Coordinates of C-alpha atoms in Angstrom, one line a residue:
Chain A
M47 CA -2.1 -50.4 98.1
S48 CA -3.0 -47.0 99.5
E49 CA -3.5 -48.3 103.0
Y50 CA 0.2 -49.1 103.2
L51 CA 1.2 -45.7 102.0
K52 CA -1.3 -44.0 104.4
A53 CA 0.2 -45.9 107.3
R54 CA 3.7 -45.0 106.3
Y55 CA 3.3 -41.5 105.0
G56 CA -0.1 -40.2 106.1
S57 CA -1.1 -39.7 102.5
A58 CA -1.7 -41.8 99.5
D59 CA -0.9 -39.4 96.7
F60 CA 1.8 -41.7 95.2
A61 CA 1.3 -43.0 91.7
L62 CA 2.3 -46.6 92.2
P63 CA 1.9 -49.7 90.0
D64 CA -1.4 -51.5 90.8
P65 CA -1.5 -54.2 91.8
L66 CA 1.7 -54.0 93.8
P67 CA 4.1 -57.0 93.6
E68 CA 3.9 -59.0 96.8
A69 CA 7.6 -58.5 97.7
F70 CA 7.2 -54.8 97.3
R71 CA 4.0 -54.6 99.4
A72 CA 5.8 -56.5 102.1
L73 CA 8.5 -53.8 102.2
L74 CA 6.0 -51.0 102.6
D75 CA 4.3 -53.0 105.4
R76 CA 7.5 -53.7 107.3
R77 CA 7.2 -53.5 111.1
V78 CA 9.2 -54.5 114.0
A79 CA 8.0 -57.2 116.4
R80 CA 8.8 -56.7 120.1
R81 CA 6.7 -59.6 121.5
Y82 CA 7.5 -63.2 120.6
R83 CA 5.8 -66.5 121.2
A84 CA 7.7 -68.9 123.4
A85 CA 8.1 -71.3 120.4
P86 CA 11.7 -71.9 119.4
V87 CA 12.8 -71.0 115.9
P88 CA 13.5 -74.3 114.0
D89 CA 17.0 -74.7 112.6
A90 CA 15.8 -74.7 109.0
L91 CA 14.1 -71.3 109.5
L92 CA 17.1 -69.8 111.2
D93 CA 19.4 -71.1 108.5
A94 CA 17.1 -69.6 105.9
V95 CA 17.2 -66.2 107.6
L96 CA 21.0 -66.4 107.7
A97 CA 21.2 -67.5 104.0
G98 CA 19.0 -64.5 103.2
A99 CA 21.3 -62.2 105.2
Q100 CA 24.3 -63.5 103.3
S101 CA 22.6 -62.6 100.0
A102 CA 22.9 -58.9 100.8
P103 CA 25.2 -56.8 98.6
S104 CA 28.6 -56.2 100.0
K105 CA 31.2 -53.4 99.3
S106 CA 33.6 -54.7 96.6
D107 CA 32.4 -58.2 97.3
L108 CA 34.6 -58.2 100.5
Q109 CA 31.9 -59.4 102.9
Q110 CA 33.5 -57.5 105.8
Y111 CA 30.9 -58.5 108.5
S112 CA 30.1 -61.4 110.8
I113 CA 26.9 -62.6 112.5
V114 CA 27.1 -64.2 115.9
V115 CA 24.0 -66.3 116.6
T116 CA 22.9 -67.0 120.2
R117 CA 20.0 -69.1 121.5
D118 CA 21.4 -69.0 125.0
A119 CA 18.7 -67.5 127.2
A120 CA 21.3 -66.5 129.8
K121 CA 23.4 -64.6 127.3
I122 CA 20.2 -62.9 125.8
A123 CA 19.1 -62.0 129.4
A124 CA 22.6 -60.5 130.1
V125 CA 22.3 -58.2 127.1
A126 CA 18.7 -57.3 128.0
G127 CA 19.8 -56.6 131.6
W128 CA 22.6 -54.3 130.6
I129 CA 20.3 -52.3 128.3
G130 CA 17.7 -52.2 131.0
S131 CA 14.9 -50.4 129.2
M132 CA 14.0 -53.3 126.9
P133 CA 13.1 -56.3 129.1
W134 CA 11.1 -57.8 126.2
I135 CA 14.4 -58.8 124.6
T136 CA 14.5 -61.7 127.0
Q137 CA 11.5 -63.2 125.2
A138 CA 13.3 -63.6 121.9
P139 CA 14.4 -67.2 121.3
V140 CA 17.2 -66.1 119.0
F141 CA 19.5 -63.0 119.2
L142 CA 21.7 -62.2 116.2
L143 CA 24.7 -59.8 116.7
F144 CA 25.7 -58.1 113.4
C145 CA 29.3 -57.1 113.5
G146 CA 31.6 -55.1 111.4
D147 CA 34.6 -57.3 110.6
M148 CA 38.0 -55.9 109.6
R149 CA 39.7 -59.0 110.9
R150 CA 38.8 -61.4 108.1
G151 CA 40.3 -59.1 105.5
Q152 CA 43.4 -58.8 107.6
R153 CA 43.7 -62.6 107.9
V154 CA 43.1 -63.1 104.1
A155 CA 45.8 -60.5 103.3
A156 CA 48.2 -62.2 105.7
L157 CA 47.5 -65.7 104.2
H158 CA 48.5 -64.3 100.8
G159 CA 51.6 -62.7 102.3
R160 CA 50.4 -59.1 101.9
E161 CA 50.2 -56.2 104.3
H162 CA 46.8 -54.9 105.2
A163 CA 47.0 -51.2 104.4
N164 CA 43.4 -50.1 105.0
N165 CA 43.0 -49.8 108.7
N166 CA 41.3 -46.5 108.2
L167 CA 37.9 -44.8 108.6
D168 CA 36.9 -45.8 105.1
T169 CA 37.2 -49.5 106.0
F170 CA 35.4 -48.9 109.2
L171 CA 32.5 -47.4 107.2
N172 CA 32.6 -50.3 104.8
T173 CA 32.4 -52.9 107.6
A174 CA 29.4 -51.0 109.1
V175 CA 27.6 -50.8 105.8
D176 CA 28.2 -54.5 105.1
A177 CA 26.8 -55.4 108.5
A178 CA 23.8 -53.1 108.1
L179 CA 23.0 -54.4 104.6
A180 CA 23.1 -58.0 106.0
M181 CA 20.9 -57.0 108.9
G182 CA 18.3 -55.3 106.7
T183 CA 18.2 -58.3 104.4
A184 CA 17.9 -60.6 107.4
M185 CA 14.9 -58.6 108.5
T186 CA 13.2 -58.8 105.1
A187 CA 14.0 -62.6 105.0
A188 CA 12.5 -63.1 108.5
D189 CA 9.4 -61.2 107.6
A190 CA 8.9 -63.3 104.4
L191 CA 9.3 -66.5 106.5
G192 CA 6.7 -65.5 109.1
L193 CA 9.2 -64.5 111.7
G194 CA 9.6 -61.1 113.4
T195 CA 12.6 -59.0 114.3
C196 CA 13.7 -55.8 116.0
P197 CA 17.1 -54.2 115.6
I198 CA 18.9 -53.3 118.8
S199 CA 21.5 -50.6 118.4
Y200 CA 21.7 -50.2 122.1
V201 CA 24.2 -53.1 122.2
R202 CA 26.7 -50.4 121.5
S203 CA 25.8 -48.6 124.7
H204 CA 27.3 -51.6 126.5
I205 CA 29.9 -52.5 124.0
E206 CA 32.6 -53.2 126.6
K207 CA 30.5 -56.0 128.0
V208 CA 28.7 -57.2 124.9
A209 CA 31.9 -57.7 122.8
P210 CA 33.5 -60.0 125.4
L211 CA 30.3 -61.9 125.9
F212 CA 30.4 -63.0 122.3
R213 CA 34.2 -63.2 122.3
L214 CA 34.7 -60.7 119.6
P215 CA 38.4 -60.5 118.7
K216 CA 40.2 -57.3 117.8
G217 CA 39.0 -55.9 114.4
V218 CA 35.4 -57.0 115.1
Y219 CA 32.7 -54.8 116.7
P220 CA 28.9 -54.9 117.1
V221 CA 26.9 -52.7 114.8
A222 CA 23.5 -53.9 116.1
G223 CA 21.7 -56.8 117.6
L224 CA 18.6 -58.3 116.1
T225 CA 15.9 -60.2 118.1
L226 CA 14.3 -63.0 116.2
G227 CA 11.2 -65.1 116.9
F228 CA 7.7 -65.9 116.0
P229 CA 5.8 -62.7 116.5
E230 CA 3.1 -62.6 119.1
E231 CA 2.4 -59.1 117.9
R232 CA 3.9 -56.7 115.3
N233 CA 4.1 -53.0 115.9
A234 CA 2.1 -50.6 113.8
P235 CA 4.2 -49.4 110.8
S236 CA 6.4 -46.3 111.7
P237 CA 5.3 -43.4 109.7
R238 CA 8.2 -41.8 107.8
L239 CA 9.2 -38.3 107.2
P240 CA 7.7 -37.0 103.9
A241 CA 9.7 -37.6 100.8
S242 CA 10.1 -33.8 100.4
V243 CA 12.4 -33.9 103.4
V244 CA 14.4 -37.1 102.8
V245 CA 14.5 -37.2 99.0
H246 CA 16.3 -34.3 97.2
R247 CA 15.9 -33.8 93.4
E248 CA 19.2 -33.1 91.5
T249 CA 20.8 -31.3 94.4
Y250 CA 20.5 -31.4 98.2
D251 CA 17.8 -28.9 99.5
D252 CA 16.3 -29.2 102.9
A253 CA 14.5 -25.9 102.8
A254 CA 11.2 -27.8 103.3
L255 CA 12.2 -29.3 106.7
E256 CA 10.9 -26.7 109.1
A257 CA 7.5 -26.4 107.4
A258 CA 7.1 -30.2 107.2
L259 CA 7.8 -31.0 110.9
P260 CA 4.4 -30.0 112.4
G261 CA 2.5 -32.2 109.9
Y262 CA 4.9 -35.1 110.5
D263 CA 4.7 -34.7 114.3
A264 CA 0.9 -34.7 114.1
L265 CA 1.0 -37.9 112.1
R266 CA 2.7 -39.7 115.0
P267 CA 1.2 -40.5 118.3
P268 CA 3.1 -38.7 121.2
A269 CA 5.9 -41.0 122.4
K270 CA 7.6 -41.7 125.7
P271 CA 9.8 -38.6 126.4
R272 CA 13.5 -39.2 125.9
Y273 CA 15.8 -38.4 128.8
P274 CA 13.1 -37.1 131.3
E275 CA 15.9 -37.1 133.9
V276 CA 17.7 -34.5 131.9
H277 CA 15.0 -32.5 130.1
G278 CA 12.1 -32.9 132.6
A279 CA 8.9 -35.0 132.4
A280 CA 6.4 -34.7 129.6
P281 CA 3.3 -36.5 130.9
Q282 CA 1.5 -36.1 127.5
G283 CA 4.4 -37.6 125.7
C284 CA 6.6 -36.0 123.1
A285 CA 6.2 -35.4 119.4
W286 CA 8.8 -36.9 117.1
S287 CA 10.8 -33.8 116.5
E288 CA 10.9 -32.9 120.2
N289 CA 12.2 -36.3 121.1
V290 CA 14.8 -36.1 118.4
A291 CA 16.0 -32.8 119.9
R292 CA 15.9 -34.3 123.4
Q293 CA 17.9 -37.4 122.4
L294 CA 20.5 -35.6 120.3
S295 CA 21.2 -33.0 123.0
V296 CA 22.4 -35.7 125.4
P297 CA 25.8 -37.3 124.4
E298 CA 25.3 -41.0 123.7
R299 CA 28.1 -43.6 123.3
F300 CA 30.7 -40.8 123.3
G301 CA 33.4 -43.4 124.2
F302 CA 32.8 -45.4 121.0
A303 CA 35.8 -44.3 119.1
A304 CA 38.1 -44.7 122.1
W305 CA 36.8 -48.3 122.6
L306 CA 37.3 -49.1 118.9
R307 CA 40.9 -47.9 119.2
T308 CA 41.5 -50.4 122.0
R309 CA 40.2 -53.1 119.6
G310 CA 42.6 -52.5 116.8
F311 CA 40.8 -49.8 114.7
D312 CA 43.0 -46.8 113.8
L313 CA 40.0 -44.8 112.4
A314 CA 42.6 -42.7 110.6
Chain B
M39 CA 14.7 -73.8 95.7
S40 CA 18.0 -75.6 95.6
E41 CA 19.1 -73.8 92.4
Y42 CA 19.2 -70.5 94.3
L43 CA 21.3 -71.9 97.1
K44 CA 23.6 -73.7 94.7
A45 CA 24.2 -70.4 92.9
R46 CA 24.8 -68.6 96.1
Y47 CA 26.7 -71.1 98.2
G48 CA 27.8 -73.9 95.9
S49 CA 25.8 -76.4 97.9
A50 CA 22.2 -77.1 98.6
D51 CA 22.5 -78.8 102.0
F52 CA 20.3 -76.2 103.7
A53 CA 17.0 -77.4 105.2
L54 CA 14.7 -74.7 104.1
P55 CA 10.9 -74.4 103.9
D56 CA 9.5 -75.7 100.7
P57 CA 8.0 -74.0 98.8
L58 CA 9.9 -70.9 99.5
P59 CA 7.9 -67.7 99.9
E60 CA 8.3 -65.5 96.8
A61 CA 9.7 -62.5 98.7
F62 CA 12.4 -64.8 100.2
R63 CA 13.2 -66.5 97.0
A64 CA 13.8 -63.0 95.4
L65 CA 16.3 -62.2 98.2
L66 CA 18.3 -65.4 97.5
D67 CA 18.2 -64.6 93.8
R68 CA 19.4 -61.0 94.2
R69 CA 21.8 -59.8 91.6
V70 CA 23.2 -56.5 90.4
A71 CA 22.4 -55.1 87.0
R72 CA 25.2 -53.2 85.2
R73 CA 23.5 -52.9 81.8
Y74 CA 20.3 -50.9 81.3
R75 CA 17.8 -50.4 78.6
A76 CA 17.6 -46.8 77.2
A77 CA 14.0 -46.5 78.5
P78 CA 13.5 -43.9 81.2
V79 CA 12.2 -45.0 84.6
P80 CA 8.6 -43.6 84.9
D81 CA 8.0 -41.2 87.8
A82 CA 5.6 -43.7 89.5
L83 CA 8.2 -46.4 89.6
L84 CA 10.9 -44.1 90.8
D85 CA 8.6 -42.8 93.6
A86 CA 7.8 -46.5 94.5
V87 CA 11.5 -47.3 94.8
L88 CA 12.0 -44.2 97.0
A89 CA 8.9 -45.1 99.1
G90 CA 10.3 -48.6 99.6
A91 CA 13.7 -47.1 100.6
Q92 CA 12.0 -45.0 103.2
S93 CA 10.4 -48.0 104.7
A94 CA 13.8 -49.2 105.9
P95 CA 14.4 -49.4 109.6
S96 CA 16.3 -46.5 111.1
K97 CA 18.3 -46.2 114.3
S98 CA 16.1 -44.8 117.1
D99 CA 13.7 -43.7 114.4
L100 CA 16.0 -40.7 113.7
Q101 CA 16.1 -41.2 109.9
Q102 CA 19.6 -39.7 109.6
Y103 CA 20.0 -40.1 105.9
S104 CA 19.1 -38.4 102.6
I105 CA 18.7 -39.6 99.1
V106 CA 19.7 -37.3 96.2
V107 CA 18.0 -38.3 92.9
T108 CA 19.5 -37.4 89.6
R109 CA 18.2 -38.0 86.1
D110 CA 20.7 -35.5 84.6
A111 CA 22.8 -37.4 82.1
A112 CA 25.6 -34.8 82.4
K113 CA 25.8 -35.3 86.1
I114 CA 25.7 -39.1 85.8
A115 CA 28.4 -38.9 83.2
A116 CA 30.6 -36.7 85.4
V117 CA 30.4 -39.2 88.2
A118 CA 31.2 -42.1 85.8
G119 CA 34.1 -40.1 84.3
W120 CA 35.7 -39.5 87.7
I121 CA 35.4 -43.2 88.6
G122 CA 36.8 -44.1 85.2
S123 CA 36.6 -47.9 85.5
M124 CA 32.8 -48.1 85.3
P125 CA 31.7 -46.5 82.0
W126 CA 28.5 -48.5 82.1
I127 CA 27.2 -46.1 84.8
T128 CA 26.4 -43.6 82.0
Q129 CA 23.7 -46.0 80.7
A130 CA 21.7 -45.7 83.9
P131 CA 18.8 -43.3 83.5
V132 CA 18.6 -42.6 87.2
F133 CA 21.4 -42.3 89.8
L134 CA 20.6 -42.2 93.5
L135 CA 23.1 -40.9 96.0
F136 CA 22.6 -42.3 99.5
C137 CA 24.0 -40.0 102.1
G138 CA 24.6 -40.1 105.8
D139 CA 22.9 -37.0 107.2
M140 CA 23.8 -35.5 110.6
R141 CA 22.6 -32.1 109.5
R142 CA 18.8 -32.8 109.8
G143 CA 19.2 -33.8 113.5
Q144 CA 21.3 -30.7 114.1
R145 CA 18.6 -28.5 112.5
V146 CA 15.8 -30.3 114.5
A147 CA 17.7 -29.8 117.7
A148 CA 18.2 -26.1 116.9
L149 CA 14.5 -25.6 116.0
H150 CA 13.7 -26.9 119.5
G151 CA 16.3 -24.6 121.1
R152 CA 18.5 -27.5 122.1
E153 CA 22.3 -28.1 121.6
H154 CA 23.2 -31.0 119.3
A155 CA 25.7 -32.9 121.6
N156 CA 26.3 -36.0 119.4
N157 CA 28.8 -34.9 116.8
N158 CA 30.8 -38.1 117.4
L159 CA 31.8 -41.4 115.8
D160 CA 28.7 -43.1 117.1
T161 CA 26.5 -40.7 115.2
F162 CA 28.7 -41.1 112.1
L163 CA 28.1 -44.8 112.3
N164 CA 24.3 -44.3 112.8
T165 CA 24.1 -42.1 109.7
A166 CA 26.0 -44.7 107.6
V167 CA 23.8 -47.5 108.8
D168 CA 20.6 -45.6 108.1
A169 CA 21.8 -44.8 104.6
A170 CA 22.9 -48.4 104.0
L171 CA 19.6 -49.8 105.2
A172 CA 17.7 -47.4 102.9
M173 CA 19.9 -48.4 100.0
G174 CA 19.5 -52.1 100.6
T175 CA 15.7 -51.7 100.8
A176 CA 15.7 -49.6 97.7
M177 CA 17.5 -52.4 95.9
T178 CA 15.0 -55.0 97.1
A179 CA 12.1 -52.7 96.1
A180 CA 13.6 -52.1 92.6
D181 CA 14.1 -55.8 92.0
A182 CA 10.4 -56.4 93.0
L183 CA 9.3 -53.8 90.6
G184 CA 11.3 -55.1 87.6
L185 CA 14.1 -52.6 87.8
G186 CA 17.8 -53.3 88.3
T187 CA 20.4 -51.6 90.5
C188 CA 24.1 -51.6 91.3
P189 CA 25.6 -49.9 94.3
I190 CA 28.6 -47.6 93.7
S191 CA 30.8 -47.2 96.7
Y192 CA 33.4 -45.6 94.5
V193 CA 31.7 -42.3 94.7
R194 CA 33.7 -42.0 97.9
S195 CA 36.9 -42.2 95.9
H196 CA 36.0 -38.9 94.4
I197 CA 34.1 -37.4 97.4
E198 CA 35.6 -33.9 97.0
K199 CA 34.0 -33.6 93.6
V200 CA 30.9 -35.8 94.1
A201 CA 29.7 -33.9 97.2
P202 CA 29.8 -30.4 95.6
L203 CA 28.1 -31.8 92.4
F204 CA 25.1 -32.7 94.5
R205 CA 25.5 -29.6 96.7
L206 CA 25.8 -31.6 99.9
P207 CA 26.0 -29.2 102.8
K208 CA 28.2 -29.8 105.9
G209 CA 27.0 -32.7 108.0
V210 CA 26.0 -34.7 104.9
Y211 CA 28.3 -37.2 103.0
P212 CA 27.9 -39.9 100.4
V213 CA 27.8 -43.5 101.6
A214 CA 27.2 -44.9 98.1
G215 CA 25.6 -44.3 94.8
L216 CA 23.0 -46.6 93.2
T217 CA 22.4 -46.9 89.5
L218 CA 18.7 -47.6 88.6
G219 CA 17.1 -48.6 85.4
F220 CA 15.3 -51.4 83.4
P221 CA 17.9 -54.1 83.3
E222 CA 19.2 -55.2 79.9
E223 CA 20.9 -58.0 81.7
R224 CA 21.4 -59.0 85.3
N225 CA 24.7 -60.4 86.6
A226 CA 24.9 -64.0 87.8
P227 CA 24.4 -64.2 91.6
S228 CA 27.6 -63.6 93.5
P229 CA 28.5 -66.7 95.4
R230 CA 28.9 -66.0 99.1
L231 CA 31.4 -67.2 101.7
P232 CA 30.2 -70.4 103.4
A233 CA 28.1 -69.8 106.5
S234 CA 30.8 -71.5 108.5
V235 CA 33.0 -68.5 107.9
V236 CA 30.5 -65.6 108.3
V237 CA 28.1 -67.0 110.9
H238 CA 29.4 -67.8 114.4
R239 CA 27.5 -69.9 116.9
E240 CA 27.3 -68.5 120.4
T241 CA 30.8 -66.9 120.2
Y242 CA 33.0 -65.6 117.4
D243 CA 35.2 -68.3 116.0
D244 CA 36.9 -67.9 112.7
A245 CA 39.1 -71.0 112.9
A246 CA 37.5 -72.4 109.8
L247 CA 38.5 -69.5 107.6
E248 CA 41.8 -70.8 106.2
A249 CA 40.5 -74.2 105.3
A250 CA 37.4 -72.8 103.7
L251 CA 39.1 -70.4 101.3
P252 CA 40.3 -72.8 98.6
G253 CA 36.8 -74.2 98.2
Y254 CA 35.3 -70.8 98.1
D255 CA 37.9 -69.5 95.6
A256 CA 37.1 -72.6 93.4
L257 CA 33.5 -71.7 93.4
R258 CA 34.1 -68.3 91.8
P259 CA 35.3 -67.7 88.3
P260 CA 38.7 -66.0 88.3
A261 CA 38.2 -62.2 88.3
K262 CA 40.0 -59.2 86.8
P263 CA 43.1 -58.7 89.0
R264 CA 42.9 -55.8 91.4
Y265 CA 45.7 -53.2 91.2
P266 CA 47.8 -54.9 88.5
E267 CA 49.9 -51.7 88.4
V268 CA 51.0 -52.3 91.9
H269 CA 50.9 -56.1 92.2
G270 CA 51.7 -57.1 88.6
A271 CA 49.5 -58.7 85.9
A272 CA 47.6 -61.9 86.3
P273 CA 46.5 -63.0 82.9
Q274 CA 44.5 -65.9 84.1
G275 CA 42.6 -63.7 86.6
C276 CA 42.6 -63.8 90.3
A277 CA 40.7 -65.9 92.8
W278 CA 38.5 -64.1 95.3
S279 CA 40.9 -64.3 98.3
E280 CA 43.9 -63.2 96.2
N281 CA 42.0 -60.2 95.0
V282 CA 40.9 -59.4 98.5
A283 CA 44.6 -59.4 99.6
R284 CA 45.6 -57.3 96.5
Q285 CA 42.9 -54.8 97.2
L286 CA 43.4 -54.4 100.9
S287 CA 47.1 -54.1 100.6
V288 CA 46.7 -50.8 98.7
P289 CA 45.5 -47.8 100.8
E290 CA 42.1 -46.7 99.5
R291 CA 40.3 -43.5 100.4
F292 CA 42.8 -42.8 103.1
G293 CA 41.8 -39.1 103.1
F294 CA 38.2 -39.9 104.0
A295 CA 38.4 -38.9 107.7
A296 CA 40.2 -35.7 106.8
W297 CA 37.6 -34.8 104.3
L298 CA 34.8 -35.5 106.7
R299 CA 36.4 -33.2 109.3
T300 CA 36.3 -30.4 106.7
R301 CA 32.6 -31.0 106.4
G302 CA 31.6 -30.7 110.0
F303 CA 32.2 -34.2 111.4
D304 CA 34.2 -34.3 114.6
L305 CA 34.4 -38.2 114.5
A306 CA 35.4 -38.0 118.2

């Protein structure tokens, strides 16, 4: 088991059950796949992934999300073209769009003659969480079935074009896309921040963050610099924390709330 | 395999691979556990669940979430007391609070001498999605390790008390709690809306919703009526769609955005 923990955390000083159950080992070994074989995904496998996704937990059992499935290479290419920096998306034989969906609840309320009184930020959060839980479960299902996936949050960078492409009505918005196909190659597992930074015991305490960053940065190979056009080139690549700082210092998707308001979300 | 699909969808007309891989079967058979044995969760198992949670995917690799772990029965009882309607929470030997965390990115930007320029609704969504993905993965990990869980979104109904209890600083908010323990009993699987309602092919189309509701309602045992004090009693229980309409017609957590603004979130 220790090889999975070393890949993920750079250390193996966890006291875990041995042997690890297979489903748990698979979680620790989760990776994204950004290269796919040309083979199409059979209907049965796609249906299985979708059934897996629907098994995800859902806030108050409300199931406030939708999944739009496309196998249309032209649509997938359009999304990839808008994003620009991820041409490999066009290789994926299937693209799933996970959407927060307030509309279904509004329709169900209306069908029962009741007013929908929850067009607020809490419902927006609930729809996002439901969509995220379904997407994460779809990823686990796909892995278990020999498929590969990669989540694409950048669909939200082009939301004003992506939403009409999939004819999303008011009350429905994309949380993320997910490419799906037989993996030609899986990425290496992404190392994760040490538990001392992410996990807090009894009360929140992030005093360990600053001291932990150099070790975590060292664990990760230097990556392509974010926003070189703003922050300058970095021919040797950037460490994780420097890239986080680079990315978060440039406003991204700052029109998201305004767009959502045009699509029926009060966000109050 | 068909028994899992019957429990989840009321039909077994899916063409799925046979035999199903174990990790996939476990997803289809996912259930919540609301009764726990008194036995404590050993540290090794808790660490394993947390390591599983951290293996979740994360938007742009930013890991904008935190998990606060408590084993303090008094704290768990305080949360259960505020919620009121879920006394079984006090049985759980461990309670995990999954939080969206904008603060870590703000600190990392500052450590690199850069301004954090993404205090906006998109970042709020990203933090919620990261926390949800970690929680969903923790649930799958716990199931694989013989533990049981139940997500508690109602922590947000008492956010002004829950956040200080766990000393959440500005920039950090609860998405959901998760009870964790050895299950005394697992619930039956929750049947899910038919794929014809949740899954859309090529473009969004929910024309099938109204016709699908009676069949779905029939699949589910009548449940405790939501908000009888507002909508009146329902001694025979309510079908799913009626309870959705009941719940969504009463404003819930309508102060959430206002509270978040007091905690450093611009939500712009």
